[in-house]
Amino acid sequence: MKRILLMTAGLGFTLLLAATDIMRLSEVKPGMQGEGKTIFKGSSVESFRFKVLGILDKFVSDKNLIIAELSAPELDEGGVIAGMSGSPAYIDGKLIGSVSYGLSNFARKPIAGITPIEDILKVGAAGAPVPSVEISDIKIDFGRQNVRHVAELIRAELSGRLNYAPARSFEPIKLVASSSGFHSEAVSFLQGMFSPLQSLGAGSDVDKGKLSPEMFTVRPADAVAIPLIRGDASYTATGTVTHVDGQKVYIFGHPFFNLGTVDFPLHRAEVISVVPSYENSFKLATTRNQVGAVRQDRFSGVQAELGKAPYMIPLKIFLKNRNRHFNLEVVNHALLTPVLTYISLLNALLAEYQEFGFQSIAVSGKIFIENEDNVVLSDLFSGTSAFDEFSTLVMVINYFLMNNREKDVKIQKMDFEISGRETIQKAELQNVLIDKVSYLAQEPMNIEMKLKNEKGTEFSEKLTIPTPNLKPGTTFYLMVADAAEVTEFDTKAIKTTYFPSNLGALIRAINNIRKNNRIYLKVFVPAHGIFIRGFEYSYLPSSVGNVLLYNSLGKDQANMALSTVAEYQYELPAVVSGRKIFKLRIKERKNE
């Protein structure tokens, strides 16, 4: 039998708690009865009874699960309650583990799985982070289709991690999700991962004149929260404390996202009430003051440390038309930060612009990265999906940055300024007129673009670009097209799965993303070229091409049948669509 002396400290004080006895799994037998502790309302710890039904051997790998039937008025009415994850269970005053799993399929009978305390205590051992979504086979492509593809991969990864259930009949008791200042559509990305979302305020700020030791400590059975987003809006997951060992706190008894080593905030929480449900009974909870930082997120539970502060990423959103500022913080993690940024941006746009019918947004933003160039975003999005399209793009950009192959990225802050308009701002390229089909080398090429806006009004734009400096008789092509069409053209011309291994190259690629409110004029020739590690070496003599093409089977390079000679862009106050291609020729220069 093992005895642990519990010590908690905060603000220079030390509170001595009673020693906790532990009952090992080998001592737990079917038929034994015991007492569990949790909070059903407020901050007062209450008891419930349980009877051990048996041991589920090899629940996963080398881990077993204690199966018990619980009993209490709140549990008899609605079954095992979301938010109970981590509730400590005792037999004869000895801690056997935490109530962490419940029966699936709308079960009302309170049958629960108890994670043995021996497994929970192992969570505190240091370890490497669990890898997130593998990106080696994802192309460096920011077209709409690939952006949506990557977003779905991220969603599937998060959902799979949070809802992982080793046994078909038992699944982790869902954590309670509570939010303040969030639109329900914005957090739908995490739908199904937590219990039904509650829109509850985070409570009043801490009165610094009335500080007490209890505000900065937690006890077994206390409600605690992990805010993923906090500030002018908040999104928080709430569960229960299982065990406190000095400064170490063990919670949930099952994984949060099973991310390994993490750095998240830990706050106290208060339970408002219990809501019975045939589908999923849950606690209504609200978040209080910070008490520490979460350090480990493992299969058998989550471990935090009192008195520590996590690194959070500041996120500022300024909606210019509404003169509305959102000052937020999101947790720093390669898998979660991109998703939480997406939720925060989409929420701000839905909350302030949707009510007024805004359907076009002009965006200017920066992502500040320690010891690297900033990522700069400037573009126009228009249409019924404009808000989601922009927010998803930022999510994927952050995902690529934080999962790059070279080194860890520290995002210092993210700032966005957004202007909205209550109109659709789109233009379709109807036709392109050029003055002739053959030009002298470097002769001005006069181009007139015929367009039609979203209301059907026709207009034209004129510009001049130089003819490429090519040999007489050379055939070349001019493509006038929107960003998506040019990107698709390049993807087909450069058949490679290249993804930058260098962070600087990745940032450069992000900063060169083609923009929605541009018409691109691409001049290319049917000549040999080579794509190597993000750079296009165009219009090469065969001798030079043979030297460069030293590794034609590598993923980071490819032969090109078409070579880009020049590319220009023309800005419009609208999202452009359309494509036109012309076959042209360089003519002989006559003697004058």
XYZ file of C-alpha atoms in Angstrom:
592
model
C 0.000 0.000 0.000
C 1.325 3.371 -1.007
C 0.824 6.608 0.903
C 1.257 10.034 -0.661
C 1.553 13.233 1.357
C -0.281 15.995 -0.466
C 1.142 19.518 -0.408
C -0.334 22.453 -2.315
C 1.076 25.952 -2.438
C 0.038 29.327 -3.807
C 1.113 32.924 -3.249
C 3.739 31.920 -0.727
C 1.471 29.842 1.511
C 1.473 26.091 2.090
C -1.554 24.023 2.912
C -1.079 20.576 4.421
C -3.695 18.073 3.399
C -4.424 14.659 4.771
C -2.406 11.752 3.389
C -4.124 9.752 0.657
C -4.116 5.947 0.717
C -4.140 4.114 -2.600
C -5.715 0.748 -3.407
C -3.985 -1.065 -6.216
C -5.946 -2.648 -9.041
C -4.967 -6.133 -7.828
C -6.827 -5.430 -4.574
C -10.076 -4.367 -6.251
C -12.634 -7.197 -6.427
C -16.166 -7.514 -7.884
C -18.832 -6.788 -5.294
C -16.773 -4.205 -3.415
C -18.609 -0.993 -2.644
C -17.209 2.469 -2.322
C -17.741 6.203 -2.432
C -17.040 8.661 -5.225
C -16.764 12.426 -4.994
C -17.707 15.146 -7.445
C -19.483 18.513 -7.608
C -23.087 18.640 -8.751
C -23.614 22.310 -7.946
C -21.481 25.265 -6.882
C -18.114 24.374 -5.350
C -19.212 21.962 -2.594
C -17.946 18.405 -3.004
C -20.709 15.779 -2.805
C -20.635 11.985 -2.589
C -22.108 9.195 -4.674
C -22.017 5.441 -4.096
C -20.736 2.743 -6.435
C -20.447 -1.047 -6.618
C -17.642 -2.795 -8.495
C -19.106 -5.066 -11.194
C -15.825 -6.380 -12.542
C -12.535 -5.649 -14.269
C -12.331 -5.169 -18.044
C -9.030 -6.878 -18.887
C -6.838 -5.457 -21.642
C -9.056 -2.423 -22.085
C -6.187 -1.157 -24.214
C -2.730 -2.694 -24.528
C -1.492 -3.269 -20.967
C -4.269 -1.274 -19.275
C -7.402 -2.539 -17.509
C -10.604 -0.726 -16.561
C -12.688 -1.078 -13.396
C -16.411 -1.377 -14.225
C -18.814 -0.056 -11.566
C -22.441 0.898 -11.127
C -22.896 4.361 -9.626
C -25.715 5.559 -7.413
C -26.908 9.069 -6.505
C -30.130 11.015 -7.157
C -28.465 13.027 -9.930
C -27.012 9.878 -11.524
C -30.106 7.694 -11.124
C -32.089 10.243 -13.114
C -29.700 10.878 -15.997
C -26.913 8.314 -15.979
C -23.219 9.176 -15.988
C -22.840 12.947 -16.384
C -20.543 14.779 -18.816
C -18.130 16.809 -16.707
C -17.654 13.970 -14.191
C -14.449 12.870 -15.923
C -11.821 12.563 -13.198
C -14.203 12.204 -10.222
C -12.182 10.258 -7.621
C -13.456 6.862 -6.426
C -12.580 5.422 -2.995
C -13.016 2.036 -1.292
C -12.573 2.062 2.485
C -11.066 5.536 2.143
C -8.439 4.368 -0.362
C -8.268 5.953 -3.821
C -8.790 3.341 -6.568
C -8.992 5.693 -9.555
C -11.301 8.106 -11.380
C -14.696 7.788 -13.031
C -13.705 8.392 -16.657
C -15.756 6.235 -19.062
C -19.450 5.676 -19.594
C -21.712 3.335 -21.552
C -22.555 4.501 -25.053
C -25.843 4.219 -26.966
C -28.075 6.487 -24.852
C -27.646 4.410 -21.659
C -29.408 5.897 -18.618
C -28.195 3.329 -16.124
C -25.089 4.829 -14.482
C -22.526 2.169 -15.450
C -19.041 3.684 -15.522
C -15.454 2.789 -16.256
C -12.925 3.752 -13.569
C -9.332 4.372 -14.669
C -6.986 2.750 -12.080
C -4.960 5.238 -10.052
C -1.708 3.441 -10.908
C -2.174 4.321 -14.591
C -3.167 7.900 -13.786
C -0.003 8.521 -11.757
C 2.160 7.390 -14.689
C 0.863 10.351 -16.723
C 3.271 12.675 -14.908
C 6.284 10.995 -16.492
C 7.939 13.263 -19.072
C 7.587 12.263 -22.705
C 7.748 13.549 -26.236
C 4.730 15.124 -27.916
C 2.441 12.831 -29.883
C 2.772 13.623 -33.616
C -0.130 15.466 -35.212
C -1.358 15.134 -38.802
C 1.407 14.026 -41.150
C 1.992 16.656 -43.834
C 4.674 15.014 -45.971
C 2.130 14.089 -48.653
C 0.215 17.389 -48.563
C 1.098 19.726 -51.432
C 2.056 23.353 -50.877
C -1.142 24.403 -52.599
C -3.465 27.136 -51.311
C -6.201 26.601 -53.868
C -9.721 26.300 -52.426
C -9.925 22.554 -52.993
C -6.649 21.708 -51.261
C -7.373 24.143 -48.396
C -10.688 22.375 -47.749
C -8.916 19.008 -47.968
C -6.350 19.955 -45.318
C -9.093 21.445 -43.100
C -10.989 18.143 -43.166
C -7.819 16.248 -42.261
C -7.361 18.492 -39.220
C -11.007 18.092 -38.168
C -10.808 14.300 -38.499
C -7.597 14.180 -36.489
C -9.047 16.220 -33.625
C -12.301 14.270 -33.559
C -10.474 10.952 -33.605
C -8.215 11.954 -30.747
C -10.954 13.268 -28.471
C -13.523 10.563 -29.161
C -11.151 7.592 -29.215
C -12.845 4.659 -27.471
C -10.793 1.446 -27.168
C -13.847 -0.643 -26.175
C -16.954 -0.523 -28.334
C -19.350 -0.322 -25.377
C -17.395 2.263 -23.357
C -16.306 5.731 -24.384
C -14.649 8.610 -22.509
C -17.102 10.713 -20.532
C -17.328 13.901 -22.553
C -15.903 17.081 -21.134
C -18.243 20.036 -20.708
C -17.756 22.754 -23.321
C -18.707 26.240 -22.235
C -18.309 29.456 -24.170
C -18.775 33.171 -23.806
C -19.188 35.463 -26.787
C -19.204 32.698 -29.418
C -21.623 32.148 -32.279
C -22.813 28.513 -32.417
C -21.833 28.196 -36.092
C -18.270 29.272 -35.317
C -17.649 26.409 -32.870
C -19.399 23.795 -35.025
C -15.917 22.702 -36.164
C -15.612 20.997 -32.758
C -19.172 19.663 -32.813
C -19.416 16.192 -31.322
C -16.106 16.452 -29.502
C -17.557 17.838 -26.273
C -20.901 17.754 -24.515
C -23.581 20.188 -25.785
C -22.152 23.687 -25.879
C -23.193 26.060 -23.121
C -23.137 29.816 -23.562
C -22.199 30.850 -20.050
C -20.144 33.824 -18.907
C -16.759 33.233 -17.371
C -17.809 34.870 -14.112
C -16.588 38.059 -12.519
C -12.907 38.921 -12.429
C -10.860 38.108 -9.386
C -11.010 40.835 -6.762
C -7.348 41.357 -5.900
C -8.335 42.861 -2.583
C -10.001 39.615 -1.515
C -7.419 36.994 -2.418
C -7.461 33.779 -0.436
C -5.320 30.617 -0.533
C -8.291 28.530 -1.668
C -8.527 30.514 -4.898
C -5.167 29.160 -6.074
C -5.444 25.542 -4.980
C -7.639 22.648 -6.013
C -8.871 19.569 -4.160
C -9.822 16.101 -5.373
C -13.347 16.257 -6.870
C -13.072 20.006 -7.645
C -14.241 21.177 -11.056
C -11.437 22.536 -13.245
C -11.374 24.035 -16.730
C -8.920 24.222 -19.606
C -9.591 27.413 -21.624
C -8.540 26.896 -25.231
C -9.501 30.489 -26.075
C -9.834 33.301 -23.559
C -10.238 37.069 -23.538
C -13.140 38.990 -25.084
C -14.570 35.583 -25.995
C -13.790 32.234 -24.400
C -14.061 28.538 -25.184
C -13.405 26.139 -22.306
C -13.528 22.408 -21.542
C -14.414 21.403 -17.973
C -13.846 18.192 -15.994
C -12.921 17.010 -12.510
C -9.786 16.674 -10.364
C -8.844 13.105 -9.438
C -5.767 13.564 -7.287
C -3.419 16.280 -5.996
C 0.199 15.454 -5.187
C 2.019 18.589 -4.013
C 2.053 20.903 -7.028
C 0.950 18.150 -9.417
C -2.731 17.816 -10.265
C -4.230 14.817 -12.070
C -7.524 15.319 -13.902
C -10.055 13.598 -16.219
C -8.719 9.999 -16.077
C -8.795 9.890 -19.882
C -7.059 11.977 -22.556
C -8.029 15.515 -23.494
C -6.703 15.268 -27.069
C -3.924 12.753 -26.281
C -1.296 15.247 -27.439
C 1.564 14.272 -25.133
C 3.562 17.141 -23.669
C 1.485 20.336 -23.795
C 1.296 23.826 -22.287
C -2.327 24.818 -21.592
C -3.874 26.996 -18.860
C -5.650 25.382 -15.900
C -8.473 27.314 -14.211
C -10.822 26.654 -11.359
C -14.452 26.078 -12.384
C -17.845 26.273 -10.736
C -20.778 23.965 -11.453
C -24.090 25.754 -11.918
C -26.360 22.722 -12.215
C -26.779 19.239 -13.708
C -28.928 18.795 -16.826
C -30.376 15.222 -17.161
C -30.674 13.845 -20.691
C -31.384 10.494 -22.367
C -28.590 11.218 -24.836
C -25.947 12.830 -22.632
C -26.518 14.357 -19.190
C -24.084 17.151 -18.456
C -23.004 19.750 -15.934
C -23.536 23.444 -16.538
C -20.234 25.046 -15.572
C -18.489 28.390 -15.592
C -14.769 29.203 -15.532
C -12.984 31.026 -12.729
C -9.390 32.137 -12.106
C -6.208 30.508 -13.389
C -4.371 28.210 -10.965
C -1.674 26.558 -13.086
C -0.689 24.999 -16.386
C -1.421 21.635 -17.996
C 1.811 19.780 -18.795
C 0.815 16.275 -19.944
C -2.126 15.024 -22.020
C -1.974 11.209 -22.066
C -4.234 8.210 -22.503
C -4.793 7.657 -18.773
C -5.356 11.290 -17.871
C -4.122 14.857 -17.857
C -1.496 16.230 -15.467
C -1.127 19.905 -14.526
C 1.162 21.893 -12.274
C -0.076 24.515 -9.838
C 1.485 27.983 -9.831
C 2.713 27.795 -13.452
C 1.653 29.987 -16.367
C 1.388 28.720 -19.968
C 2.502 30.539 -23.114
C -0.568 31.848 -24.938
C -0.654 33.443 -28.406
C -2.290 36.908 -28.546
C -4.857 37.263 -31.337
C -6.235 40.703 -32.188
C -9.121 41.189 -34.617
C -10.287 44.685 -35.600
C -13.516 44.960 -37.596
C -13.132 48.403 -39.104
C -16.740 49.005 -40.200
C -18.091 48.141 -36.778
C -15.209 49.748 -34.841
C -15.110 46.476 -32.902
C -11.988 45.027 -31.298
C -11.571 41.388 -30.222
C -8.567 40.795 -27.943
C -8.065 37.075 -27.455
C -5.488 34.481 -26.466
C -5.304 30.971 -27.928
C -3.294 28.005 -26.677
C 0.035 27.333 -28.338
C -0.081 23.944 -30.044
C 0.666 22.751 -33.583
C -2.715 21.044 -33.953
C -4.993 23.225 -31.826
C -3.745 26.760 -32.591
C -4.792 26.630 -36.270
C -8.288 25.403 -35.372
C -8.765 27.925 -32.562
C -7.638 30.778 -34.829
C -10.202 29.646 -37.402
C -12.957 29.567 -34.766
C -12.009 33.001 -33.419
C -11.923 34.693 -36.834
C -15.139 33.084 -38.025
C -16.867 34.004 -34.768
C -15.893 37.671 -35.013
C -17.187 37.865 -38.585
C -20.423 36.025 -37.878
C -21.136 37.957 -34.689
C -20.627 41.430 -36.117
C -21.087 41.241 -39.890
C -23.698 38.560 -40.549
C -26.398 40.539 -38.764
C -25.905 43.407 -41.195
C -25.715 41.253 -44.327
C -22.012 41.776 -45.002
C -20.912 39.442 -47.802
C -17.545 40.876 -48.822
C -14.506 41.339 -46.609
C -11.180 43.023 -47.338
C -8.518 41.529 -45.098
C -5.141 42.789 -43.959
C -3.269 40.660 -41.444
C 0.101 39.637 -40.052
C 1.351 36.555 -38.268
C 4.481 37.472 -36.300
C 7.004 34.624 -36.004
C 10.007 34.772 -33.702
C 13.320 35.132 -35.623
C 11.576 34.777 -39.007
C 9.909 37.000 -41.581
C 6.304 37.864 -40.838
C 3.511 36.223 -42.761
C 1.526 38.989 -44.469
C -2.032 38.491 -45.727
C -3.954 40.953 -47.897
C -6.920 39.882 -49.984
C -10.632 40.193 -50.750
C -13.245 37.491 -50.119
C -16.813 37.737 -51.393
C -19.959 35.649 -51.416
C -21.987 33.592 -48.962
C -18.930 31.530 -47.989
C -16.505 34.481 -47.695
C -16.174 34.309 -43.892
C -15.458 30.580 -43.853
C -13.138 30.743 -46.864
C -10.915 33.360 -45.229
C -10.920 31.717 -41.783
C -10.135 28.300 -43.269
C -7.223 29.713 -45.268
C -5.689 31.193 -42.096
C -6.177 27.846 -40.314
C -4.295 25.989 -43.044
C -1.511 28.606 -43.157
C -0.993 28.300 -39.400
C -1.115 24.532 -39.677
C 1.610 24.476 -42.328
C 3.742 26.910 -40.308
C 3.480 25.069 -36.996
C 4.050 21.652 -38.564
C 6.950 22.598 -40.823
C 9.756 20.071 -41.188
C 12.676 22.255 -40.157
C 12.078 23.540 -36.620
C 9.593 24.563 -33.965
C 7.789 27.811 -34.665
C 6.945 30.355 -32.009
C 4.101 32.602 -33.110
C 4.460 35.830 -31.139
C 1.087 37.305 -32.066
C -1.528 37.531 -34.831
C -3.171 40.801 -35.908
C -6.027 41.152 -38.413
C -7.861 44.220 -39.708
C -11.036 43.461 -41.642
C -13.372 45.752 -43.572
C -16.784 44.504 -44.671
C -19.292 45.561 -47.291
C -22.966 44.681 -47.578
C -22.625 43.699 -51.226
C -21.228 40.917 -53.360
C -18.013 42.087 -55.035
C -17.372 39.745 -57.935
C -16.339 40.161 -61.558
C -16.291 37.616 -64.388
C -13.765 37.853 -67.196
C -15.885 37.846 -70.371
C -13.288 38.467 -73.036
C -9.749 39.709 -73.621
C -8.743 41.768 -76.650
C -5.163 42.151 -77.866
C -4.080 44.385 -80.718
C -2.318 41.674 -82.800
C -0.999 38.110 -82.766
C 2.689 38.720 -83.529
C 5.023 41.155 -81.820
C 8.585 42.284 -81.871
C 10.633 41.276 -78.866
C 9.992 43.717 -75.973
C 7.325 45.567 -77.963
C 4.484 46.941 -75.779
C 1.489 44.613 -75.811
C -1.829 46.460 -75.404
C -4.504 44.418 -73.655
C -8.157 45.200 -72.989
C -10.069 43.010 -70.546
C -13.872 42.871 -70.792
C -15.571 42.054 -67.488
C -19.059 41.832 -65.996
C -19.784 42.499 -62.333
C -22.210 40.705 -60.000
C -25.070 42.949 -61.163
C -24.458 42.207 -64.840
C -22.875 45.587 -65.593
C -20.090 45.361 -68.156
C -16.844 47.280 -67.816
C -13.334 47.109 -69.229
C -9.785 47.519 -67.989
C -6.804 48.391 -70.186
C -3.140 47.730 -69.519
C 0.156 47.298 -71.294
C 2.873 44.696 -70.681
C 6.156 44.144 -72.576
C 6.409 41.325 -75.079
C 9.011 38.776 -73.878
C 12.569 39.128 -75.153
C 12.616 35.927 -77.202
C 14.168 34.942 -80.545
C 12.247 35.766 -83.726
C 9.967 32.930 -84.753
C 9.408 31.798 -81.166
C 5.866 30.833 -80.244
C 4.683 31.964 -76.811
C 1.408 31.978 -74.898
C -0.427 34.580 -72.849
C -2.885 33.429 -70.200
C -5.163 36.000 -68.592
C -6.881 34.384 -65.616
C -7.924 34.494 -61.982
C -5.791 33.182 -59.116
C -7.462 29.759 -58.926
C -7.099 29.116 -62.669
C -3.405 30.062 -62.682
C -2.758 27.905 -59.609
C -4.524 24.932 -61.227
C -2.524 25.477 -64.417
C 0.742 25.448 -62.463
C -0.279 22.317 -60.553
C -0.831 20.437 -63.807
C 2.367 21.790 -65.355
C 4.521 21.031 -62.286
C 3.702 17.462 -61.298
C 5.385 17.152 -57.921
C 4.346 16.717 -54.278
C 6.946 19.235 -53.147
C 6.514 20.713 -49.674
C 9.214 23.175 -48.474
C 11.563 21.592 -45.945
C 12.941 25.021 -45.094
C 10.788 27.329 -42.935
C 11.967 30.431 -44.788
C 10.919 28.900 -48.118
C 7.532 27.990 -46.643
C 6.956 31.550 -45.416
C 7.958 32.884 -48.839
C 5.468 30.520 -50.504
C 2.702 31.672 -48.133
C 3.478 35.341 -48.758
C 3.279 34.657 -52.507
C -0.210 33.147 -52.394
C -2.136 34.484 -55.374
C -4.974 36.785 -54.441
C -8.674 36.653 -55.248
C -8.912 40.299 -56.346
C -6.245 40.056 -59.028
C -6.162 39.236 -62.716
C -2.923 37.419 -63.513
C -1.191 37.656 -66.873
C 1.136 34.703 -67.333
C 3.520 34.543 -70.298
C 4.916 31.059 -70.995
C 6.604 29.073 -73.736
C 6.589 25.383 -74.748
C 10.193 24.924 -73.706
C 12.132 22.778 -71.262
C 12.196 23.909 -67.642
C 12.831 22.396 -64.223
C 11.081 22.887 -60.904
C 13.507 22.418 -57.979
C 12.568 22.962 -54.316
C 10.016 25.679 -54.894
C 11.809 27.505 -57.695
C 10.976 27.350 -61.389
C 14.032 27.381 -63.654
C 12.411 28.321 -66.929
C 13.326 28.248 -70.591
C 16.617 26.436 -70.059
C 19.066 25.256 -72.739
C 19.136 21.463 -72.775
C 22.763 21.362 -71.597
C 21.939 23.379 -68.474
C 18.779 21.353 -67.879
C 20.727 18.094 -67.938
C 23.093 19.424 -65.286
C 20.299 20.600 -63.006
C 18.157 17.505 -63.413
C 20.458 15.424 -61.223
C 17.669 13.760 -59.264
C 14.634 13.478 -61.483
C 12.906 10.979 -59.183
C 12.925 13.281 -56.135
C 9.637 14.688 -54.844
C 11.135 18.161 -54.647
C 11.785 18.556 -58.389
C 10.163 17.829 -61.709
C 10.539 18.324 -65.454
C 8.386 21.040 -67.004
C 7.125 21.034 -70.588
C 6.042 24.667 -70.235
C 8.268 27.422 -68.883
C 7.094 30.696 -67.363
C 8.779 33.736 -68.891
C 6.966 36.442 -66.897
C 3.918 36.926 -64.704
C 2.026 40.157 -63.968
C -0.973 40.988 -61.788
C -3.691 43.601 -62.065
C -5.735 44.526 -58.984
C -9.503 44.972 -59.085
C -12.017 45.906 -56.350
C -13.718 42.524 -56.811
C -13.106 38.778 -56.645
C -12.287 37.774 -60.226
C -13.086 34.571 -62.146
C -12.356 33.460 -65.697
C -9.544 32.459 -68.055
C -8.430 33.238 -71.608
C -5.334 31.889 -73.412
C -3.709 33.242 -76.600
C -1.100 31.697 -78.866
C 1.272 34.445 -80.047
C 4.539 34.782 -81.952
C 7.722 36.848 -81.981
C 8.243 38.319 -85.442
C 11.391 39.356 -87.271
C 12.584 42.922 -86.849
C 12.791 44.533 -90.292
C 15.747 46.731 -91.191
C 14.783 50.350 -91.104
